[in-house]
XYZ file of C-alpha atoms in Angstrom:
443
model
C 20.999 36.071 78.849
C 23.944 34.621 76.903
C 22.271 31.215 76.821
C 19.141 32.841 75.436
C 21.165 34.378 72.618
C 22.656 30.970 71.791
C 19.212 29.361 71.734
C 17.998 32.065 69.386
C 21.009 31.506 67.122
C 20.210 27.789 66.993
C 16.552 28.564 66.288
C 17.520 30.828 63.379
C 19.735 28.144 61.838
C 23.256 29.345 62.599
C 25.821 26.878 61.222
C 27.509 26.517 64.612
C 26.585 27.451 68.171
C 29.320 27.300 70.810
C 28.236 26.387 74.370
C 30.558 26.102 77.373
C 30.730 22.590 78.849
C 30.468 24.019 82.346
C 26.884 25.102 81.545
C 25.883 21.487 82.161
C 24.029 18.886 80.061
C 20.564 20.392 80.601
C 21.506 23.801 79.218
C 23.438 22.222 76.351
C 20.348 20.142 75.542
C 18.182 23.272 75.619
C 20.321 24.816 72.891
C 20.186 21.652 70.796
C 16.420 21.400 71.226
C 15.993 24.995 70.033
C 17.024 23.919 66.531
C 14.169 23.561 64.060
C 13.596 20.182 62.455
C 15.878 19.454 59.490
C 18.330 22.031 60.885
C 22.025 21.720 59.983
C 23.071 23.665 63.084
C 25.839 21.900 64.980
C 26.551 22.526 68.634
C 30.180 22.991 69.665
C 30.720 22.174 73.331
C 33.777 24.034 74.679
C 36.134 23.792 77.621
C 38.928 26.272 78.421
C 41.834 25.876 80.827
C 43.830 29.089 81.193
C 46.507 27.629 83.473
C 47.618 24.250 82.183
C 47.100 21.325 79.814
C 45.545 18.267 81.533
C 47.111 14.811 81.323
C 46.257 12.568 78.369
C 43.884 10.508 80.511
C 42.118 13.606 81.832
C 41.784 14.990 78.301
C 40.219 11.736 77.096
C 37.777 11.714 80.015
C 36.909 15.350 79.335
C 36.272 14.714 75.627
C 34.144 11.654 76.424
C 32.042 13.669 78.857
C 31.550 16.418 76.285
C 30.392 13.927 73.669
C 27.993 12.371 76.174
C 26.596 15.847 76.932
C 25.473 16.104 73.308
C 28.398 17.808 71.602
C 28.377 17.653 67.808
C 31.892 19.090 67.917
C 34.259 18.870 70.896
C 36.400 21.948 71.502
C 39.098 21.996 74.178
C 41.514 24.905 74.609
C 44.276 24.492 77.187
C 47.391 26.467 78.076
C 50.749 25.029 76.990
C 53.681 25.218 79.382
C 55.836 22.690 77.498
C 56.155 21.249 73.994
C 54.507 17.981 75.043
C 51.413 19.925 76.155
C 50.833 21.011 72.542
C 51.322 17.506 71.194
C 49.014 15.937 73.761
C 46.296 18.183 72.389
C 47.052 17.037 68.851
C 47.067 13.414 70.002
C 43.602 13.953 71.485
C 42.304 14.792 67.998
C 43.494 11.434 66.695
C 42.083 9.461 69.603
C 38.632 11.040 69.905
C 35.763 9.875 67.659
C 34.002 12.659 65.788
C 34.999 16.248 65.046
C 37.475 17.746 67.534
C 39.039 21.176 67.942
C 42.008 20.852 70.327
C 44.261 23.867 70.782
C 46.924 24.836 73.287
C 47.134 28.574 73.949
C 50.356 30.550 74.339
C 53.540 30.555 72.255
C 54.470 27.047 73.406
C 51.122 25.866 72.089
C 51.755 27.118 68.543
C 52.304 23.579 67.128
C 48.724 22.665 68.051
C 47.455 25.477 65.830
C 49.830 24.951 62.911
C 49.548 21.152 62.769
C 45.785 20.761 63.255
C 45.219 19.638 59.620
C 47.932 16.965 59.835
C 46.243 15.413 62.867
C 42.707 15.728 61.501
C 41.520 18.698 63.547
C 38.065 20.015 62.700
C 39.441 23.533 62.430
C 42.108 25.834 63.790
C 42.217 29.554 64.546
C 44.370 32.336 63.152
C 44.481 36.118 63.452
C 43.448 38.304 60.542
C 46.541 40.410 61.101
C 49.481 40.659 63.492
C 48.422 42.295 66.734
C 44.805 41.194 66.286
C 44.934 37.746 67.890
C 41.804 36.725 69.777
C 43.776 34.315 71.991
C 47.422 34.010 73.127
C 49.714 32.395 70.551
C 47.541 32.823 67.459
C 49.552 33.061 64.224
C 48.283 35.152 61.330
C 46.237 33.549 58.570
C 48.792 34.677 55.987
C 51.609 32.877 57.831
C 49.488 29.771 58.370
C 48.608 29.482 54.695
C 51.767 30.750 53.010
C 54.579 29.756 55.346
C 53.197 26.658 57.055
C 51.230 25.182 54.127
C 48.124 24.637 56.252
C 45.982 23.424 53.360
C 48.658 21.067 52.045
C 49.199 19.088 55.243
C 48.102 15.464 55.621
C 48.710 12.565 57.988
C 52.016 11.765 56.301
C 53.461 15.279 56.495
C 56.780 15.206 58.343
C 57.375 17.729 61.114
C 60.648 19.594 61.610
C 61.384 22.790 63.494
C 63.783 25.005 65.382
C 64.030 25.064 69.177
C 65.233 27.995 71.240
C 64.281 30.703 73.704
C 63.433 33.268 72.443
C 62.388 31.882 69.072
C 59.735 34.197 67.625
C 62.375 36.180 65.691
C 63.746 33.128 63.843
C 63.658 33.093 60.051
C 64.394 29.365 59.918
C 60.708 28.464 59.267
C 60.640 30.912 56.358
C 63.591 29.403 54.516
C 63.085 25.720 55.349
C 59.416 25.744 54.368
C 60.290 27.530 51.127
C 62.931 24.872 50.469
C 60.466 22.053 51.160
C 58.031 23.545 48.643
C 60.747 24.061 46.041
C 61.909 20.447 46.322
C 58.430 18.922 46.624
C 59.028 17.572 50.130
C 55.881 16.781 52.149
C 57.084 18.427 55.357
C 56.512 21.469 57.532
C 58.980 23.346 59.753
C 57.823 25.149 62.913
C 59.286 27.446 65.594
C 59.279 25.734 69.002
C 59.643 27.920 72.088
C 61.499 25.518 74.393
C 62.612 26.047 77.950
C 62.541 22.395 79.038
C 64.919 20.550 76.696
C 64.208 17.138 78.249
C 60.519 17.589 77.521
C 61.235 18.550 73.912
C 63.458 15.517 73.259
C 60.726 13.342 74.803
C 58.234 14.934 72.388
C 60.616 14.477 69.453
C 60.728 10.740 70.119
C 57.239 10.070 71.495
C 55.184 12.132 69.034
C 57.178 11.252 65.926
C 58.817 14.536 64.984
C 61.431 14.057 62.264
C 64.132 16.507 63.342
C 65.005 20.038 64.361
C 67.485 22.846 64.338
C 68.849 24.011 67.692
C 69.630 27.595 68.631
C 70.339 29.686 71.745
C 70.460 28.590 74.550
C 70.183 24.820 73.974
C 73.141 23.850 71.768
C 75.186 22.368 74.593
C 72.409 21.012 76.816
C 70.642 18.993 74.128
C 73.828 17.140 73.165
C 73.648 15.039 76.322
C 70.148 13.786 75.429
C 70.939 12.404 71.977
C 71.399 8.750 71.053
C 74.279 9.448 68.681
C 76.500 12.521 68.242
C 78.883 12.779 65.312
C 82.603 12.972 66.195
C 83.037 16.620 65.205
C 80.037 17.761 67.265
C 81.371 15.716 70.183
C 84.698 17.518 69.958
C 82.965 20.890 69.712
C 80.672 20.088 72.652
C 77.624 21.647 70.982
C 75.093 20.656 68.322
C 72.681 22.578 66.128
C 70.919 19.753 64.259
C 68.884 16.750 65.444
C 67.470 14.045 63.155
C 65.231 11.230 64.405
C 65.656 7.839 62.764
C 62.294 6.608 61.466
C 63.263 3.021 62.169
C 64.360 2.851 65.789
C 63.526 6.415 66.865
C 67.151 7.155 67.771
C 68.095 10.838 67.715
C 71.309 11.711 65.854
C 73.023 15.058 66.365
C 75.573 17.056 64.394
C 76.879 20.617 64.084
C 76.634 22.559 60.819
C 77.459 25.978 62.324
C 81.217 25.937 62.120
C 81.620 24.988 58.457
C 79.075 27.602 57.326
C 80.624 30.452 59.308
C 84.294 29.659 58.779
C 83.738 29.106 55.049
C 82.127 32.564 54.757
C 85.081 34.141 56.572
C 87.612 32.274 54.426
C 85.890 33.293 51.178
C 86.084 36.950 52.197
C 89.766 36.658 53.195
C 90.680 34.822 50.002
C 89.006 37.492 47.883
C 90.964 40.304 49.579
C 94.667 39.372 49.547
C 95.544 43.013 50.238
C 94.530 42.490 53.865
C 97.466 40.220 54.468
C 95.716 37.013 53.492
C 97.285 33.656 54.153
C 99.938 32.401 51.772
C 98.106 29.070 51.819
C 95.065 29.291 49.484
C 93.591 26.140 51.010
C 93.612 27.661 54.498
C 92.972 31.435 54.318
C 92.833 31.589 58.129
C 96.308 30.153 58.466
C 98.499 32.431 60.563
C 95.583 34.647 61.626
C 94.892 35.540 65.253
C 91.186 35.083 65.900
C 89.173 36.602 68.747
C 85.756 35.054 69.453
C 83.163 37.027 71.433
C 80.943 34.801 73.587
C 81.237 31.441 75.285
C 78.080 29.554 74.270
C 77.430 26.826 71.742
C 78.063 28.976 68.680
C 81.312 30.272 70.173
C 82.408 26.678 70.725
C 81.670 25.757 67.135
C 83.384 28.737 65.536
C 86.429 28.627 67.811
C 86.760 24.933 66.967
C 86.445 25.764 63.265
C 89.142 28.430 63.439
C 91.492 25.946 65.099
C 90.672 23.287 62.503
C 91.408 25.752 59.709
C 94.875 26.486 61.100
C 94.392 29.880 62.771
C 97.568 30.922 64.596
C 95.622 31.429 67.832
C 92.079 31.728 69.154
C 91.154 33.960 72.078
C 87.773 33.624 73.777
C 86.523 36.991 75.026
C 83.583 37.100 77.395
C 82.070 39.463 79.925
C 82.544 36.721 82.526
C 86.209 35.764 82.360
C 85.616 32.425 84.092
C 83.338 31.236 81.280
C 85.920 32.225 78.680
C 88.663 30.417 80.583
C 86.551 27.279 80.892
C 85.847 27.159 77.150
C 89.482 27.888 76.257
C 90.634 25.058 78.513
C 88.161 22.644 76.947
C 89.207 23.543 73.396
C 92.902 23.353 74.255
C 95.759 24.011 71.838
C 96.536 27.639 71.031
C 93.339 28.841 72.721
C 93.347 31.460 75.465
C 90.830 33.635 77.286
C 90.370 37.319 77.994
C 87.752 39.603 79.456
C 85.834 42.143 77.414
C 87.402 44.837 79.564
C 90.917 43.765 78.579
C 89.836 43.559 74.954
C 88.481 47.112 75.080
C 91.716 48.311 76.684
C 93.811 46.929 73.834
C 95.417 44.077 75.757
C 94.258 41.566 73.141
C 94.815 41.967 69.412
C 94.171 39.967 66.263
C 93.224 39.967 62.622
C 89.764 38.342 62.734
C 86.981 39.288 65.163
C 84.007 36.909 65.446
C 80.847 37.814 67.361
C 78.729 34.850 68.505
C 76.665 36.719 71.102
C 73.117 37.985 70.493
C 74.111 41.597 71.219
C 72.799 43.795 68.416
C 70.022 41.414 67.403
C 66.631 42.910 66.572
C 64.994 44.694 68.324
C 68.136 45.903 70.136
C 69.755 47.095 66.937
C 71.638 50.043 68.450
C 73.777 47.776 70.621
C 77.216 46.412 69.753
C 79.230 43.780 71.657
C 82.364 45.946 71.401
C 83.180 49.566 70.607
C 84.427 50.932 67.308
C 87.883 51.288 68.881
C 88.114 47.507 69.224
C 87.004 46.991 65.607
C 89.833 49.317 64.516
C 92.395 46.721 65.601
C 91.099 43.951 63.281
C 91.132 43.329 59.525
C 87.888 41.346 59.304
C 84.729 41.322 61.429
C 82.153 38.529 61.339
C 78.794 38.875 63.135
C 76.679 35.739 63.649
C 73.627 37.984 64.149
C 71.695 38.115 60.862
C 68.742 40.269 61.911
C 69.265 43.142 61.153
C 71.205 42.590 57.935
C 73.738 45.255 58.900
C 74.329 45.219 62.645
C 75.938 48.084 64.513
C 79.099 45.972 64.800
C 79.258 45.507 61.015
C 78.565 49.215 60.530
C 81.600 49.964 62.723
C 83.661 47.658 60.494
C 82.481 49.126 57.194
C 82.911 52.695 58.432
C 86.565 51.900 59.132
C 87.256 50.110 55.867
C 87.395 46.674 57.426
C 86.149 43.465 55.803
C 82.641 42.691 57.076
C 80.881 39.326 56.883
C 77.162 39.164 57.641
C 75.589 36.403 59.709
C 73.259 35.749 56.763
C 75.989 33.659 55.140
C 76.373 31.480 58.213
C 72.605 31.265 58.660
C 71.935 30.156 55.101
C 74.965 27.872 54.973
C 74.155 25.986 58.155
C 70.477 25.749 57.148
C 71.421 24.276 53.766
C 73.450 21.560 55.502
C 70.542 20.903 57.860
C 68.144 20.582 54.930
C 70.395 17.898 53.468
C 70.501 16.093 56.817
C 66.688 16.269 57.032
C 65.887 15.198 53.465
C 68.965 13.687 51.824
C 68.655 16.361 49.099
C 70.833 19.313 48.210
C 69.207 22.510 49.432
C 68.030 25.298 47.096
C 70.573 27.600 48.714
C 70.022 30.584 46.409
C 66.281 30.507 47.154
C 66.926 30.318 50.894
C 69.296 33.298 50.747
C 66.815 35.279 48.655
C 64.003 34.659 51.163
C 66.147 35.915 54.063
C 67.362 39.000 52.230
C 63.858 39.896 51.065
C 62.557 39.650 54.617
C 65.413 41.682 56.095
C 65.252 44.359 53.424
C 61.543 44.914 54.157
C 62.303 45.707 57.786
C-alpha cells in the first residue's frame, strides 16, 4: 500500500519521493518508472540504522549499492555512539558522487546535522520548534540558522566546539558563534556530547577540527592525550582549551579557567576594602583563607590560581574526603583538605568560598553545595555555575550581606581567552557577556 502511494506521488510529479533501500531494486525501479516523461521527480533511496553507524568501508559499499539501485539522491541515517560516528557520516558526503544526505541520529550525531553544508550535504533536517523533533538529536531551525550559521558555511569553514557530558545546557556555542560573526571569522562552534575522550581527540586530529573548549568531566583526562601542554596547565593538572595546529596536526592545550575566575574574585575584593581587603593592591587575595568546593578540573585550576595570587591558605572541601586529600597533596604548599561534613560543622573557616561543583546548576536550581550557615562564615562567595544567573548559593550570600561573584564572569573571561587562542584576535567580550545575560534573563 505504501509503495502504491509513492508510485502515485511520482506519477503526479512530486519533487522528491523517498523509498527505503530494503524494498529492493525492482520496487525502487517501479517508483522511478511511474514518473511521466519530462518529469523532474527525483527518487531518494533511504537506509536507516537505529543501533549504530557502520564503518567507513561499509558506508561506502552501502552508498554504492544505493546508487546502483537507481537512487537520484542517497540518504543514510545512522545512530551515533561516538563523535567519530558523526564525522564518518560527513566524510561519506565528500566521498560519494552525486547528492547525498548523511545524518547520524542522537545527540552525539548533532555535528552531522549542523555541518552538512560545510561538507556538501544535499540537505539536513531541523525541527520547527523545540520538542517537535521528528528524529532523535534534531536541532531547531532557528538555532541552525541563527546560532550555527547554516547558510554561511562552506568547505573552508573552521570547526570548533565544546566537549562535555552533559553538554546540552552549554551557552558556549551562543557566545563563540556570536563572536565569530562580530569579528568576521569563517568558523562555527558546536556542542559535542563526549563520553569517549580518546575517540574525540582522534576525531579532532583525523577529521580536521580546529580546536575546542573542555568542560566537565574531561578537563583532567584529555590532558594526557595532547601533544603539547603549556607549563601552567601542566602544573594545574587540568586543561579547558585545545587548539590543533594546521601544519602538523599537533594538539596544544592550555587552561584559561583560573585567570578568569580569580580575576573576577580579585576585582570584587579590591572594590570593597571594607571587607578586610588585602593591603597589597596587586594581590587582593593576599592573606585570605580560601575554601574550594569540589575536586575536579575546575577545582584544580581555581585552587592553583588562589595559591598563585598569594592566598594565605587553600582548603579543598569535598563530599569524599579522599579526593580532597589527593588534590591537596598534589597542589602542595599551604593546601589542606576537609570533608563537607566538617565544613558544615564549622571546623573549617575562611574569607573566600569558591564553588566549582555543578550543584545548583539548571535544572536543579533549588540545590546548594552548602547551607546558609556555612556562607555566614565567609566574606565573599564565588559560584562557577552560571546558569541560573543567581544560584541558591549566591542568594544565600546576598541575603547575608556577603560579596557575591557570579560564574558568568568566569565563563565570559575564560571564553574570551579561548577565542584569542582559536583566532589570534581579541574577543568582543562585552558582546559575549551581553549574549549570556540576555539568555539567562529570559529564563
